[in-house]
XYZ file of C-alpha atoms in Angstrom:
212
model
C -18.569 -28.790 -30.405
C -19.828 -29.372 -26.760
C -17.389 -32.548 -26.484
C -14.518 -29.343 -27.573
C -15.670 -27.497 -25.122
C -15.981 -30.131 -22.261
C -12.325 -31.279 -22.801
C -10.860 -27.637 -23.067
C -12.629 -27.306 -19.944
C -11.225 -30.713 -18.677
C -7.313 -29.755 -19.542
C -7.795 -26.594 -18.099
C -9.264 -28.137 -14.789
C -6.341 -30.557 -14.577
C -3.833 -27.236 -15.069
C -5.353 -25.160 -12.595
C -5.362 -28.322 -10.407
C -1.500 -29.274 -11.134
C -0.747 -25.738 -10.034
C -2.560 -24.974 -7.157
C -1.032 -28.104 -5.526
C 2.379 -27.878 -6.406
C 3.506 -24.669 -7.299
C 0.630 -21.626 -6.160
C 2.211 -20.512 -2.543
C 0.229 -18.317 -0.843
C 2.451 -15.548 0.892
C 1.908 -12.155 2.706
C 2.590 -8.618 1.542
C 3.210 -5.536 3.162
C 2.069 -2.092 1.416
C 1.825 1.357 1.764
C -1.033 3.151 -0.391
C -1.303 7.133 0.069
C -4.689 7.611 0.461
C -4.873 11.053 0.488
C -2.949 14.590 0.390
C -4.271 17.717 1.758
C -2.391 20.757 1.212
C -2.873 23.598 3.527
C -1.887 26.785 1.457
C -1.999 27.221 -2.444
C 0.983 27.850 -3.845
C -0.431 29.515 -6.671
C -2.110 32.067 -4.036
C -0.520 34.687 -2.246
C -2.205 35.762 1.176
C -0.630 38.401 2.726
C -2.543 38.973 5.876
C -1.903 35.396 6.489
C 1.212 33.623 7.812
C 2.220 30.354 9.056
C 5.356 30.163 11.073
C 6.974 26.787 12.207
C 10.255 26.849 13.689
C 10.483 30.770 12.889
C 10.547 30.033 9.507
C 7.842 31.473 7.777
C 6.179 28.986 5.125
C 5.124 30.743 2.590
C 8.174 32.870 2.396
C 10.344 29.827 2.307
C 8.049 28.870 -0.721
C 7.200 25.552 1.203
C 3.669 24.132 2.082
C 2.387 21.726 4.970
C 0.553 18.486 3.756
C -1.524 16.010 5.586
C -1.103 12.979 3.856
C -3.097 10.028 5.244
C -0.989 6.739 4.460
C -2.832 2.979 4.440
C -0.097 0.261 5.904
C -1.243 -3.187 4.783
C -1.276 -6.986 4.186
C -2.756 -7.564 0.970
C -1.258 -11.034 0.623
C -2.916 -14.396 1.008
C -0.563 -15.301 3.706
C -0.334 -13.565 7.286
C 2.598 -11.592 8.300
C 4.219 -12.993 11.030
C 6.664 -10.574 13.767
C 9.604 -13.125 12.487
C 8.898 -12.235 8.902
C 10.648 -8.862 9.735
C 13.971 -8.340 9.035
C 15.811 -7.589 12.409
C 16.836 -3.919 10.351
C 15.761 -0.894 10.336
C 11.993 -0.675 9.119
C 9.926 2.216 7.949
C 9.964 5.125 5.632
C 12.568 7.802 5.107
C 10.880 11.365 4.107
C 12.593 12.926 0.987
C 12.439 16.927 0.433
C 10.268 17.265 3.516
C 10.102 16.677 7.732
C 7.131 15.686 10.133
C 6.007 18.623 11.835
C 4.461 15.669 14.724
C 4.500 12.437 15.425
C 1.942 10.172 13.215
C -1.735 9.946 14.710
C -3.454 6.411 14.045
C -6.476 7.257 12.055
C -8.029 3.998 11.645
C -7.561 0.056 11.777
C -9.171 -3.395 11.018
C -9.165 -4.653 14.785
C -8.801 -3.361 17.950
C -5.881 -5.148 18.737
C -3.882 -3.178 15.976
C -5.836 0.029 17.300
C -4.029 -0.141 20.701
C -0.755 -1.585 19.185
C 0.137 1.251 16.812
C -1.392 3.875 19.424
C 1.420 2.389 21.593
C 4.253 2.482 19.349
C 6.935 5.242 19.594
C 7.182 6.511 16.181
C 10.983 7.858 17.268
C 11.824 11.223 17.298
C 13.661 11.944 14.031
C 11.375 14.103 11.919
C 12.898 12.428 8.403
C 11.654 8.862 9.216
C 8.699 6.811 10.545
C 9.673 4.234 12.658
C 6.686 1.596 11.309
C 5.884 -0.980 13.996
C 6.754 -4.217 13.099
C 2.924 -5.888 13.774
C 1.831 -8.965 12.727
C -0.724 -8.365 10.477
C -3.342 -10.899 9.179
C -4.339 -11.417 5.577
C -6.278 -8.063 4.689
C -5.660 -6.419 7.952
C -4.545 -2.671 7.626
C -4.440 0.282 9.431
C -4.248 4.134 8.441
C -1.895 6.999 9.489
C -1.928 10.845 9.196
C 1.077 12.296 8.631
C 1.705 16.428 8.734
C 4.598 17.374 6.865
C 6.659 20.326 6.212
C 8.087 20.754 1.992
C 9.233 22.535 -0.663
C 6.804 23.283 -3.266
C 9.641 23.191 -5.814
C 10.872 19.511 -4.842
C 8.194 16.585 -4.797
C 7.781 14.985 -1.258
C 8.627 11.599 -1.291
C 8.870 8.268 0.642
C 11.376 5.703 0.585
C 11.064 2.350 2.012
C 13.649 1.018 4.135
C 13.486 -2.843 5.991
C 12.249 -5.947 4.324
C 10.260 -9.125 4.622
C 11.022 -12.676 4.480
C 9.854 -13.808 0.910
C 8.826 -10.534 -0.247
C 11.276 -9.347 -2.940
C 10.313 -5.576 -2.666
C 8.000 -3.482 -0.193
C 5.870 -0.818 -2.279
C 4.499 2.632 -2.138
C 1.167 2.825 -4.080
C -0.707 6.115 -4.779
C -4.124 5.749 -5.405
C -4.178 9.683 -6.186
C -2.243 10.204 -9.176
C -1.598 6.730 -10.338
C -4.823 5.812 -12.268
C -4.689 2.361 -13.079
C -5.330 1.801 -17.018
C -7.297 -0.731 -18.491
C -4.766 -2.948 -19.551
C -3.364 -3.565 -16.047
C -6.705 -4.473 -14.801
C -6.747 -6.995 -17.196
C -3.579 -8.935 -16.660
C -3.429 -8.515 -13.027
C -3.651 -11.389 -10.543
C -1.644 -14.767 -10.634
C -1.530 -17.373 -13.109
C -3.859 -19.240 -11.157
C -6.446 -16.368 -11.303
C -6.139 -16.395 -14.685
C -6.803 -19.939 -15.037
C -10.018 -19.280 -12.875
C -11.471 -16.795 -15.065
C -10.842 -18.799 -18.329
C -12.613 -21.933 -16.368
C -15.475 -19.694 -15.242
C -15.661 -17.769 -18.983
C -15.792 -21.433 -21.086
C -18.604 -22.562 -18.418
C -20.607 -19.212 -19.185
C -19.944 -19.876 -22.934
C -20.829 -23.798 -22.969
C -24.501 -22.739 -20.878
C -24.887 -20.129 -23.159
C -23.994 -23.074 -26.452
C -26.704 -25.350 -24.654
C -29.254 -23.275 -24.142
């Protein structure tokens, strides 16, 4: 049974091997994650010796709320994003059902470097789209916006990416508040070759385990 074991382990090995040489590339990839949404007023509670006015219009008359939405920009790819991986387009998000009441404040980053750089950038001055600084960001690197927004309470706010990156077939919004990921996605996620890793680690734990 241990010789089993030893060559499952062996063809696996040589798999994992085959793959990480010729085919496994690493690459970068650019996300957004909301992180989190604050509403100020709750639309399910009227106060009447309280109003908000922006613009002359008076929010809770206009049945409309103001969020602060703090929104994660990242490179959660292997690979770093370069300033040429950029498509020379327009790049950032369009706001849907909803307008920045100012321009984004830099809440946080992973370096300094990218602290000064986004504190620098001109966001633009249309209220319906973030201009997002085209930065070359390192594997892992990230940094964090807060966003104050002015929407309906009968339309859902939304983002839509616009630009893209070399090599990167699509550019994602995740939110990590409603979107609860189930256990069945946590199992298959990651690469093949991740999956190959686990199953080498898993028949080592079970051939100690046969040993002992």
């Amino acid at each position: 049974m241990i010789k089993n074991l030893a060559l499952v382990v062996a063809v696996v090995s040589f798999v994992a091997t085959i793959y990480g040489t010729f085919f496994y590339q690493k690459s970068c990839r650019l996300e957004y994650e909301v992180i989190s949404n604050t509403s100020i007023l709750n639309k399910n509670v009227e106060l009447s010796s309280i109003r908000i006015i922006v613009d002359s219009i008076d929010v809770q008359q206009s049945k409309s709320n103001i969020s602060l939405i703090e929104l994660r920009i990242s490179n959660t790819g292997k690979d770093h994003l370069r300033r040429e991986d950029y498509d020379n387009s327009k790049f950032g998000l369009k706001v849907i059902n909803g307008r920045l009441l100012e321009n984004p404040e830099l809440v946080s980053a992973s370096t300094m470097h990218l602290r000064q750089c986004v504190t620098e950038h001109y966001f633009g001055d249309d209220s319906t789209f973030i201009n997002i600084p085209t930065l070359p960001l390192d594997s892992k690197d990230f940094y964090q916006l807060k966003l104050v927004v002015l929407h309906n309470n009968d339309h859902s706010l939304e983002f839509v990416p616009y630009g893209k990156i070399i090599g990167q077939q699509e550019i994602h919004i995740l939110d990590s508040i409603n979107d609860d990921e189930t256990f069945i996605s946590q199992l298959i996620q990651g690469s093949i070759f991740i999956h190959l890793c686990r199953l080498v680690c898993y028949l080592i734990v079970l051939i100690s385990f046969t040993i002992a």
